[in-house]
XYZ file of C-alpha atoms in Angstrom:
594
model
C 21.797 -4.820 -8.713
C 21.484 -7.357 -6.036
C 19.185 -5.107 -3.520
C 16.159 -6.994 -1.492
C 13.032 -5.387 -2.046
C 13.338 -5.568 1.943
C 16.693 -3.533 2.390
C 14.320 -0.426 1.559
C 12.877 2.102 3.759
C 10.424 4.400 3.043
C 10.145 8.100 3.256
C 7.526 10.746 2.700
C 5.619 13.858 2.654
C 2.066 12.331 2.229
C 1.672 13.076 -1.537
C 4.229 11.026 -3.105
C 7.188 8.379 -1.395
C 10.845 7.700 -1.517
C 12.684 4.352 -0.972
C 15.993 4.375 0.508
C 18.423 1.771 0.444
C 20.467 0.292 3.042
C 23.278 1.714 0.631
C 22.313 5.128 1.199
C 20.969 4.888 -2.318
C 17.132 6.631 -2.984
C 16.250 4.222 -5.658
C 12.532 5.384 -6.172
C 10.862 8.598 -5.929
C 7.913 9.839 -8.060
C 7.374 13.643 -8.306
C 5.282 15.394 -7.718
C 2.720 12.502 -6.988
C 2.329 8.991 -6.224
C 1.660 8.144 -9.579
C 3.962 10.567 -11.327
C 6.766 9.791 -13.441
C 10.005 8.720 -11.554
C 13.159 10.484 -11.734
C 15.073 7.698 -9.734
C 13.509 4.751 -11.162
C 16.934 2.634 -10.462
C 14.692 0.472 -8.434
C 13.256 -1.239 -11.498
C 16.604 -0.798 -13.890
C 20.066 0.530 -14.006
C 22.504 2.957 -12.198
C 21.728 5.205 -15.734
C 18.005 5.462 -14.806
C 18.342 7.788 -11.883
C 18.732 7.376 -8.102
C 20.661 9.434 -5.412
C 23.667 7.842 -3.247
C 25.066 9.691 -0.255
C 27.519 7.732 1.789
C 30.949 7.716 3.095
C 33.413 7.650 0.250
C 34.244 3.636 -0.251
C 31.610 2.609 2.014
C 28.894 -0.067 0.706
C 26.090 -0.730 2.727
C 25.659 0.757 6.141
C 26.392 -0.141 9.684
C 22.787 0.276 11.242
C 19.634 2.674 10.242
C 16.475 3.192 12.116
C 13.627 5.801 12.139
C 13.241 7.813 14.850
C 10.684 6.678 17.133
C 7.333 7.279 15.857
C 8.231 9.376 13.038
C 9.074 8.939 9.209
C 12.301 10.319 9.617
C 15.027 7.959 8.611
C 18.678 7.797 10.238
C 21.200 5.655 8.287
C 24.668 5.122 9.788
C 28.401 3.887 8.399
C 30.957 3.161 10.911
C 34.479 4.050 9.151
C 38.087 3.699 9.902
C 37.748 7.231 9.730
C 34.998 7.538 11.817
C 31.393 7.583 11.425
C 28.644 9.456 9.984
C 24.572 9.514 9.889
C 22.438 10.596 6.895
C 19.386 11.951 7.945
C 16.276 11.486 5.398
C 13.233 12.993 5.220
C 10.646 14.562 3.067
C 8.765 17.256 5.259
C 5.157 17.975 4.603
C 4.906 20.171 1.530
C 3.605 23.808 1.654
C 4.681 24.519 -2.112
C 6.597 22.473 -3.662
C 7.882 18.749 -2.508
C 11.221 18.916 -1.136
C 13.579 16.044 -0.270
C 15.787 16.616 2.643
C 19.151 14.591 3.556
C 21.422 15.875 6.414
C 24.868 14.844 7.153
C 26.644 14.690 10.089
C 29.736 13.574 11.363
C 28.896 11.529 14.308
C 32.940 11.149 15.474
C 36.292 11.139 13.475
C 36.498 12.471 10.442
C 35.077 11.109 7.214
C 35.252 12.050 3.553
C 31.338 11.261 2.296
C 30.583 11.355 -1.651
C 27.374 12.142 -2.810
C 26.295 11.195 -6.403
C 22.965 12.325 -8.119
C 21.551 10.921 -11.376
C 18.328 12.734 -11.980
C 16.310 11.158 -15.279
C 12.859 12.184 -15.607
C 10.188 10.040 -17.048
C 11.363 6.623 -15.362
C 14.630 7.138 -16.607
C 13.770 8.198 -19.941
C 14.792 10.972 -20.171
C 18.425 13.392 -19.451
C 17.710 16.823 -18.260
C 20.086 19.896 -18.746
C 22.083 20.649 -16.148
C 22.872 24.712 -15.185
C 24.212 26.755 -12.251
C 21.607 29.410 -11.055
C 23.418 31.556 -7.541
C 24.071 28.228 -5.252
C 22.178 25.690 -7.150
C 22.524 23.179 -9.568
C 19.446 23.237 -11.476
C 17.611 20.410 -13.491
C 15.469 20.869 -16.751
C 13.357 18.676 -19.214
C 10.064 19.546 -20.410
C 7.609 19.957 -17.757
C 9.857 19.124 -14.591
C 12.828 21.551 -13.096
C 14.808 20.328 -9.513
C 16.882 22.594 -7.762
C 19.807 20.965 -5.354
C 21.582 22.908 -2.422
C 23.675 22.248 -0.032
C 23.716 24.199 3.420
C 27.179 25.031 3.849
C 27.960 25.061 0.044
C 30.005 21.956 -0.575
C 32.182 21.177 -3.469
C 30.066 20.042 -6.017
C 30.415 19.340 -10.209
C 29.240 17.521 -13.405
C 30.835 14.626 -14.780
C 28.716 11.319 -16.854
C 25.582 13.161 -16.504
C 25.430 12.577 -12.760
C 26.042 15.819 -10.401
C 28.705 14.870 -7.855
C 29.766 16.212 -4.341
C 32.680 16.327 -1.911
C 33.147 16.970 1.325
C 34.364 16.026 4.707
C 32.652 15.684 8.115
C 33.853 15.840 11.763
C 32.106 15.300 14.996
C 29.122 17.318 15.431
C 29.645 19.200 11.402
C 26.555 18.762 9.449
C 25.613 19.541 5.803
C 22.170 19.586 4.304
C 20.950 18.938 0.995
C 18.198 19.913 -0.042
C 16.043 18.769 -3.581
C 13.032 20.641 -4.384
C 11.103 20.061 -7.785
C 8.762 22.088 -9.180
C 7.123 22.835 -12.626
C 9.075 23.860 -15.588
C 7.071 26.632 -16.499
C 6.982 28.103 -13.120
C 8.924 30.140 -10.804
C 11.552 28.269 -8.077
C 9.459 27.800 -5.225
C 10.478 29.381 -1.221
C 13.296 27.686 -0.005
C 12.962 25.752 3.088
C 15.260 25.810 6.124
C 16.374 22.102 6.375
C 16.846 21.713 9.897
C 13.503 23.461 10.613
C 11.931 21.155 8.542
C 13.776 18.156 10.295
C 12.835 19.650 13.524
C 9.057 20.056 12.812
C 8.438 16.540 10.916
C 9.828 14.845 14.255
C 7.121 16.977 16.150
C 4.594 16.573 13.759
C 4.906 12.686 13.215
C 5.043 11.849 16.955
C 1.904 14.399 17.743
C 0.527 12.389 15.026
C 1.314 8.819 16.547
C 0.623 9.562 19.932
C -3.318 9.715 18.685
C -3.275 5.850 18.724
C -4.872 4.270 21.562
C -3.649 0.761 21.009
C -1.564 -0.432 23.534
C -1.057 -4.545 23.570
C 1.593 -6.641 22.340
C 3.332 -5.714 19.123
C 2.756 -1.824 19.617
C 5.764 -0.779 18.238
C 4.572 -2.856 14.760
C 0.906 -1.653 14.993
C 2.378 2.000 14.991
C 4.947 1.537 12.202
C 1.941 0.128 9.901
C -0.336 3.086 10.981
C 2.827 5.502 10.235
C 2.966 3.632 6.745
C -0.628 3.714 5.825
C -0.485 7.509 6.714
C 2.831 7.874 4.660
C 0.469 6.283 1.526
C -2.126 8.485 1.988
C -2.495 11.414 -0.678
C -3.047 14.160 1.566
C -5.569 16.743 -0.765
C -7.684 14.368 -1.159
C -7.519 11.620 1.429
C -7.005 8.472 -0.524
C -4.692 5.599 -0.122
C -2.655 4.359 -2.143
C -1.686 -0.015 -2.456
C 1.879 0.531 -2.519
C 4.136 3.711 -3.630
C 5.740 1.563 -6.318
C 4.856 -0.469 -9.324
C 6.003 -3.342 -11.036
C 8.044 -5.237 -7.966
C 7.649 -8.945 -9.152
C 5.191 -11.246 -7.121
C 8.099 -14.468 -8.377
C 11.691 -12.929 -9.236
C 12.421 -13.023 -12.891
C 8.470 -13.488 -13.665
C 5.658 -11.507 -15.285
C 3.679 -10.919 -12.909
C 4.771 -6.886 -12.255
C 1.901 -4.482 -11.965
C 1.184 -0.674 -10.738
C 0.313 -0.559 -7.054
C 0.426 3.612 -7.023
C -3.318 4.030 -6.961
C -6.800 3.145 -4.506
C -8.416 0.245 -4.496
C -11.802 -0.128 -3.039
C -11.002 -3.751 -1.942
C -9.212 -2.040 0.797
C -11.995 -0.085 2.112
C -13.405 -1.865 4.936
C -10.430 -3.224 6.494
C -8.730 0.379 6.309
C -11.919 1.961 7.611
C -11.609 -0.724 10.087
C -7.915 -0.727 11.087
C -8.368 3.443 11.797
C -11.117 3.647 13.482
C -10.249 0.760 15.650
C -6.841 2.525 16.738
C -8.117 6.293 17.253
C -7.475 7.622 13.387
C -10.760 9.472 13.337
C -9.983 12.282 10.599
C -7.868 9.687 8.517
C -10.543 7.402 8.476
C -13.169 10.628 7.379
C -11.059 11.641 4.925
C -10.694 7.960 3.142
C -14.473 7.632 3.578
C -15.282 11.188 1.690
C -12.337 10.336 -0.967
C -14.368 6.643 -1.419
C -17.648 8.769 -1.839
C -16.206 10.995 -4.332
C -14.546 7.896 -6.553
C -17.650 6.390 -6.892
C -20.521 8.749 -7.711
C -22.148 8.357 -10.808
C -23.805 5.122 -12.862
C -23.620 2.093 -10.248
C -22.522 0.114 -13.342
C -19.677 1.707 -14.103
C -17.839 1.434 -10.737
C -14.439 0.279 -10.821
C -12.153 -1.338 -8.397
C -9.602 1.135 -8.440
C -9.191 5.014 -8.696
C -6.211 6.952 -8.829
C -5.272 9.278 -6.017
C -7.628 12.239 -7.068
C -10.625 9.705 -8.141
C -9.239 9.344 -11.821
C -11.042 6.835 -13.832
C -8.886 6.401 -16.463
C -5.729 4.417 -15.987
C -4.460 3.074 -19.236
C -1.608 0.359 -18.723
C 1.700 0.689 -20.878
C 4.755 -0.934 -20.859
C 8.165 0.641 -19.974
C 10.449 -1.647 -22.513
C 13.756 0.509 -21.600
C 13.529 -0.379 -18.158
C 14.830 -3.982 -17.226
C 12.846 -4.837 -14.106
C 13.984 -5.841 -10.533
C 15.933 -8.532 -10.822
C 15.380 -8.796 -13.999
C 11.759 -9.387 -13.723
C 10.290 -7.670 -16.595
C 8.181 -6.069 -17.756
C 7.405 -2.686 -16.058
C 4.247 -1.611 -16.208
C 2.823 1.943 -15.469
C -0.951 1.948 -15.131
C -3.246 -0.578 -14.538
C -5.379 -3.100 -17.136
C -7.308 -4.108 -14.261
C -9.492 -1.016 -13.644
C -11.392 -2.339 -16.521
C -12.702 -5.602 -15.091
C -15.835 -6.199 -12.894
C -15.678 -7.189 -9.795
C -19.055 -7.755 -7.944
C -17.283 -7.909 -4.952
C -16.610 -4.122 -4.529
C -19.835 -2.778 -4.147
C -19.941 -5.230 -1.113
C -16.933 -3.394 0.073
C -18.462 0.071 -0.731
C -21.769 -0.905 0.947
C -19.726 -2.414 4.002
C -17.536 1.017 4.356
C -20.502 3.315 4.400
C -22.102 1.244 6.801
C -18.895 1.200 9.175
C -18.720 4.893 9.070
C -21.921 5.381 9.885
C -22.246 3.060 13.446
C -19.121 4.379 14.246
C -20.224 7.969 14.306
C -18.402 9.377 11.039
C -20.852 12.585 9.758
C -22.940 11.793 6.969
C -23.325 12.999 3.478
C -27.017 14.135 1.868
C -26.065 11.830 -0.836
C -24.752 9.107 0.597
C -27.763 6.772 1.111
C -28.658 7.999 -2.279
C -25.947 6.499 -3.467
C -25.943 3.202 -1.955
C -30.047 2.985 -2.756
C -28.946 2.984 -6.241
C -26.543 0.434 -6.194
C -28.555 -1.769 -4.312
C -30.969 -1.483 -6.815
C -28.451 -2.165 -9.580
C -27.061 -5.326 -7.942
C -30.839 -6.577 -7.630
C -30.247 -7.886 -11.662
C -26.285 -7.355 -12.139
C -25.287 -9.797 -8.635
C -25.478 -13.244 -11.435
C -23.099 -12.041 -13.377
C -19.476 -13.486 -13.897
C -16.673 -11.567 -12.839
C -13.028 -11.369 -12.506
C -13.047 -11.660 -9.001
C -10.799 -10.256 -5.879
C -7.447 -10.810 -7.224
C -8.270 -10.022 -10.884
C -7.693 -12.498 -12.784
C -7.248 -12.342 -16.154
C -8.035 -15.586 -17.255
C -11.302 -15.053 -17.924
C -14.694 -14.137 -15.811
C -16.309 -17.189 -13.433
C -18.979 -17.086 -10.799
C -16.472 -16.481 -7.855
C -17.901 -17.429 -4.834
C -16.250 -14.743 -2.705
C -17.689 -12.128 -5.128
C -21.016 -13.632 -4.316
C -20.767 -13.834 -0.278
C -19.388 -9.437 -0.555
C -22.573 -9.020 -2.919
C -24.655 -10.779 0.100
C -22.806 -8.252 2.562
C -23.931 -5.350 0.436
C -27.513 -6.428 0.831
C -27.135 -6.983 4.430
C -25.490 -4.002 5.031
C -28.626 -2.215 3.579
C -31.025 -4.106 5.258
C -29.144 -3.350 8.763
C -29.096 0.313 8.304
C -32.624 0.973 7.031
C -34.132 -1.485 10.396
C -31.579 0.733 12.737
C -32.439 3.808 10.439
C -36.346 4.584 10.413
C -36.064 7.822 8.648
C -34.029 5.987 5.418
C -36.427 5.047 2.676
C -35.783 1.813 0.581
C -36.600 -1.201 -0.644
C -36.336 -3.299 2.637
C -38.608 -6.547 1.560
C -36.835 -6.756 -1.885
C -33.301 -6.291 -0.619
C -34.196 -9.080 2.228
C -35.418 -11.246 -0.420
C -31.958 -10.403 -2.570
C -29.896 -11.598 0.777
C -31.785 -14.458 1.556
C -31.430 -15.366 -2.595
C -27.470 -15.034 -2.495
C -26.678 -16.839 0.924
C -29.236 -19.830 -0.216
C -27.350 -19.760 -3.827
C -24.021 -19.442 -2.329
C -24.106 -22.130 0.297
C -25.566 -24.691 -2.556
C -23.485 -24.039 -5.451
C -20.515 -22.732 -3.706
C -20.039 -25.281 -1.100
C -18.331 -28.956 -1.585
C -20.499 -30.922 0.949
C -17.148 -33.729 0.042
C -14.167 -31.916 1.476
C -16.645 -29.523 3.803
C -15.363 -26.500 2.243
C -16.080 -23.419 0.088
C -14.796 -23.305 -3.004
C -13.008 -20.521 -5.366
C -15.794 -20.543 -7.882
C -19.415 -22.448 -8.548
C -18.351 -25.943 -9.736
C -14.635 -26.104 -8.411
C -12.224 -27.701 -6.572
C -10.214 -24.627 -6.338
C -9.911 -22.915 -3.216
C -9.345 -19.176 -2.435
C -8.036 -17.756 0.733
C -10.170 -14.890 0.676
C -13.301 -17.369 2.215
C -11.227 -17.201 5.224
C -13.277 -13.624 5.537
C -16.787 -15.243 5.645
C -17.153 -15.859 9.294
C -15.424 -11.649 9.604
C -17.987 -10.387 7.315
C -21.111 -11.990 8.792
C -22.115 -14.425 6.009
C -22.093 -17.701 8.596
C -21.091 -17.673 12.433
C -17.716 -18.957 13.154
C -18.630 -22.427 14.673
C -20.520 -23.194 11.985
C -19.252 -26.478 10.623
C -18.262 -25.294 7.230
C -16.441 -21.858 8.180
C -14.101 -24.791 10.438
C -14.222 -26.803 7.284
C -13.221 -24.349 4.634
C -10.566 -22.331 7.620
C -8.820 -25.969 7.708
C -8.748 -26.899 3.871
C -7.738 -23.387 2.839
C -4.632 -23.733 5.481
C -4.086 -27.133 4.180
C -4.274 -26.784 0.384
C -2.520 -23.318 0.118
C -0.165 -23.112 2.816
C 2.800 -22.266 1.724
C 6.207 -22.415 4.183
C 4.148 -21.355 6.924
C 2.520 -19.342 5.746
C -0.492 -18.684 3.294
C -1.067 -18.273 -0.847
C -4.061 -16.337 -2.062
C -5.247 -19.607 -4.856
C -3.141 -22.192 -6.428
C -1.027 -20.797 -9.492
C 0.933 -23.822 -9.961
C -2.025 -26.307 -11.491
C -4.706 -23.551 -12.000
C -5.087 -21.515 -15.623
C -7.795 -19.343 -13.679
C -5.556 -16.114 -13.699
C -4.061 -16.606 -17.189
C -0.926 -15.982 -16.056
C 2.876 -17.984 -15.708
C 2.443 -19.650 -12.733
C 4.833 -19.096 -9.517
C 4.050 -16.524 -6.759
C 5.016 -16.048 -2.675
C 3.207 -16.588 0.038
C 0.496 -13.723 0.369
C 1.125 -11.653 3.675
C -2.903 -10.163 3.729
C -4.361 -13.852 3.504
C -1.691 -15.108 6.434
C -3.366 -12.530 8.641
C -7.015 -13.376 7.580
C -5.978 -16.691 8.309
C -4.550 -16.020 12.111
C -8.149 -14.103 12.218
C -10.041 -17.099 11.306
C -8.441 -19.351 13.711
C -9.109 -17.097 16.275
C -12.471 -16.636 15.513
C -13.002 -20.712 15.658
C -11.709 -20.894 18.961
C -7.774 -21.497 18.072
C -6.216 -18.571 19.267
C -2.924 -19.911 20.211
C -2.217 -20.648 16.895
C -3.273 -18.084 15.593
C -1.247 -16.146 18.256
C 1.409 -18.381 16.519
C 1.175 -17.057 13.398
C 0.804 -13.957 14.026
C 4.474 -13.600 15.975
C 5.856 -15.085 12.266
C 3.694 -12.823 10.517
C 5.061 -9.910 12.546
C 8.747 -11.125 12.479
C 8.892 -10.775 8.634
C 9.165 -7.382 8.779
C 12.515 -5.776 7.525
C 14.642 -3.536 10.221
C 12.567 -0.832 9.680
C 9.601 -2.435 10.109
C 8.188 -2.389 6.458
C 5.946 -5.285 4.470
C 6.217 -6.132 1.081
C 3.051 -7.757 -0.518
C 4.342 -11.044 -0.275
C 7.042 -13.313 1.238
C 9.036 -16.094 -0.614
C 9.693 -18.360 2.648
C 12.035 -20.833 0.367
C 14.493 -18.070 -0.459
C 13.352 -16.208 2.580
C 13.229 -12.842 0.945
C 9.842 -10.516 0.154
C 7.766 -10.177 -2.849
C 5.859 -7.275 -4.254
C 5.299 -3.679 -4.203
C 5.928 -2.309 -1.654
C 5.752 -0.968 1.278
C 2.203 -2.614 0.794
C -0.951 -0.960 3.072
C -2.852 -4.390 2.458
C -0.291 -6.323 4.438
C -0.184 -3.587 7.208
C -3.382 -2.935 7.310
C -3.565 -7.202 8.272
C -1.122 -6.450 10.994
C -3.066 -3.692 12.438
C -6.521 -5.453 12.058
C -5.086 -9.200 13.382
C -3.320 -7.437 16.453
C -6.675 -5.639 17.326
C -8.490 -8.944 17.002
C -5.930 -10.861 18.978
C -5.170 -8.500 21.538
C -8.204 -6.508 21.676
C -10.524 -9.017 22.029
C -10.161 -12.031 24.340
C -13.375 -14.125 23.744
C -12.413 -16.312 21.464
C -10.737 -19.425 22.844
């Protein structure tokens, strides 16, 4: 399969995602959650490990696609010698069961289309059996079932374990199929009028954009990465998931493939952040009650990652039968990570809580509790070693970002019990724990030298997450060493333009094969940082490349190769919008900075 991980669009229904080629192809689609076993999985194998093809019969990839304004509704178009025709994809907002919706219609001529579904459950494990109930074809292995219309009937049959279609389309003709899974064990779910449910997404999605009160350059970006972020949220319970798939390779052909389907708390301030800033009040609520709900309990056994519900346990297991994009193997389901510490998080935690409340979010009785004890466990856990941000797993060091997000974790609790009278707390000891870190920080952490921060005490290594030091509050931006460590981060780790997260070329910190893009989240920090030292044109600059690697549909991968000019990672990935929202805000929003 020669796809880009950038010819995909995304579609939704805010508890699980589909990717759609520029083929007509869904490649991807989980059911019934984010994290669910795939029944099209050919994203990350073979033709034989399930996807779903509609297109004009002989036609490769399409003439044009585009969502309709403001929505997550996706229209693909072929232009024929026959004629042409638009598929129409959506997934509307589930009331029972999650249904996938694609509509045909002849936009002129008349066109023969083929449609061709390979259903295998269990990332293409497994083959279900195949019956006829009334007007469906109907899909059974173990715990999943999937029913499949059409609306008229079309000719359909069965033929290489794939359920094939037939039809033809003139001007204005439409025909609508409709997917619907649903447990084994239960009974078919309502059906769903297809063109109702086409009719009401459109209405619901733009209702749902117009909320945004951002309106400066880029808008039409800003919106699409709000529309995203909402499209990985996990409705029931409000959390956000990295990216709806796993294993897309950070370096084609390499190793480094992991699980993106859950919540990370890394992302918690910036997504706090990005929705608050642009209007997203009950979004923002719901991620900050999901956050509180992931982490209560033991301060010490907080992880970095939940799944969508708040599960703890996510064990990580290979997929051998399943080749890899581009051959980049292996696939991995589940995450090794959520075992490591990182310090860093309960910065992030601390930082969230205190965002939600200044900006007017209702409290919880437990809340402060909460972040009282955690305090009080980072008072002897903050000199630890840790794995740091980007989880390496090359052993634990003293990372010096961990150390500056444990310092915002103490300042965060110092701020809200001086603005916060009726709080109780340890205000003297917590001060004393700030003033400990940032003294610690700035003289082990620091290479007086080369006038910049470093990746860990000791190092020469840098790490473009210090480019968030002068955000977060630990020194002011014209101090001398925020310029110095903004200029040797964009000197030592720019990559094509752009920016890496650490070097993986001469480093053994992350244990891993070296080889990895340019990282789309630190290129934004970095257009923040310049603008935040008074070099806003380029980080104006920057920001317009940033922005122009989006695909057609206005989607981000994790990362960006800029030699072979192609992206990298799972995707669609809410770190890299969220840096789109947050750096237009900044640049747009704000025009102090020089």
């Amino acid at each position: 399969m020669n796809a880009r991980i950038e010819d995909y669009a995304l579609i939704g229904d805010q508890q699980t995602a589909a990717l759609v080629g520029k083929d007509g192809s869904i490649d991807w689609l989980c059911l019934p959650r984010f994290d669910s076993g795939a029944c099209f999985a050919r994203l990350v194998g073979g033709e034989d490990h399930g996807y779903w093809r509609i297109a004009p019969a002989g036609a490769s990839t399409c003439t044009r696609r585009a969502y309709r304004p403001d929505t997550l509704v996706l229209d693909t178009e072929w232009e024929t010698a026959e004629g042409t025709v638009r598929v129409t994809d959506l997934m509307p907002q589930r009331e029972h069961a999650p249904d996938l919706v694609r509509i045909v219609e002849g936009v002129s001529g008349r066109v023969p289309v083929h449609s061709t579904l390979r259903l295998r459950f269990d990332y293409g494990s497994i083959v279900p059996w195949m019956r006829r109930s009334d007007d469906h074809r109907v899909a059974v292995a173990g715990p999943d079932s999937a029913w499949l219309r059409s609306e008229p009937a079309v000719h359909t049959w069965g033929e290489d374990y794939a359920t094939h279609s037939e039809f033809t389309v003139t001007e204005g003709e439409r025909v609508a199929f409709v997917l619907t899974w649903h447990p084994s064990h239960e009974k078919r779910p309502p059906l769903i009028d297809p063109y109702e449910a086409l009719e009401s997404s459109v209405t619901d999605w733009r209702r749902w954009a117009r909320q945004c009160r951002y309106d400066g350059p880029y808008r039409d970006e800003v919106v699409r990465s709000l529309i995203t972020l909402k499209a990985l949220t996990y409705a029931p319970t409000g959390g956000i998931v990295a990216a709806a798939t796993t294993s897309l390779p950070e370096k084609a052909g390499g190793v480094r493939n992991w699980d993106y389907r859950y919540c990370w708390l890394r992302d918690s301030t910036l997504t706090l952040g990005a929705l608050l800033t642009a209007g997203f009040h009950e979004e923002a609520e719901a991620w900050r009650n999901w956050l509180l709900r992931a982490v209560a309990g033991d301060p010490a056994d907080l992880q970095i990652m939940y799944g969508v519900a708040g599960e703890r346990r996510l064990p990580e297991t290979e997929l051998p039968w399943l080749p890899g994009f581009a051959g980049s193997s292996p696939v991995r389901i589940g995450n090794g990570a959520v075992d490591q510490l990182q310090l860093d998080v309960y910065g992030e935690v601390m930082d969230s809580l205190s965002l939600a409340r200044a900006s007017g979010l209702p409290t919880r009785p437990h809340m402060w509790a909460m972040q009282r004890s955690m305090m009080e466990f980072l008072k002897s856990a903050w000199r630890q070693p840790d794995e740091g941000l980007w989880e390496v797993r090359g052993g634990r060091r003293q990372f010096v970002y961990s150390k500056v997000m444990v310092w915002v974790a103490a300042d965060r609790a110092v701020r809200t019990l001086e603005e916060h009278e009726e709080l109780r707390g340890d205000l003297e000891g917590w001060r004393t724990l700030r003033d400990e870190v940032h003294r610690e920080v700035c003289e082990k952490g620091f290479d007086p030298e080369r006038n910049t921060f470093t990746q860990y005490y000791g190092s020469r290594e840098l790490d473009a997450a210090l480019l968030l030091i002068p955000r977060v509050g630990f020194l002011p931006p014209d101090d001398p060493r925020v310029v110095g460590t903004v200029d040797a981060i964009r000197d030592d780790l720019g990559h094509g333009g752009f920016l890496r997260r650490y070097d993986t070329e001469d480093s053994v910190i992350d244990g891993l094969p070296s080889g990895e893009g340019a990282f789309l989240a630190c290129s934004f920090w970095l257009a923040d940082a310049l603008h935040m030292t008074g070099r806003t044109k380029e980080a104006r600059e920057l920001f317009d490349r940033l922005a122009g690697l989006c695909n057609d549909v206005g989607l981000l991968s994790e990362e960006y190769d800029p030699v072979d000019g192609r992206q990298l990672g799972n995707y669609p990935q809410a770190f890299s919008h969220i840096g789109l929202v947050n750096t237009a805000l900044t640049l747009y929003g704000d025009q102090e900075a020089g």
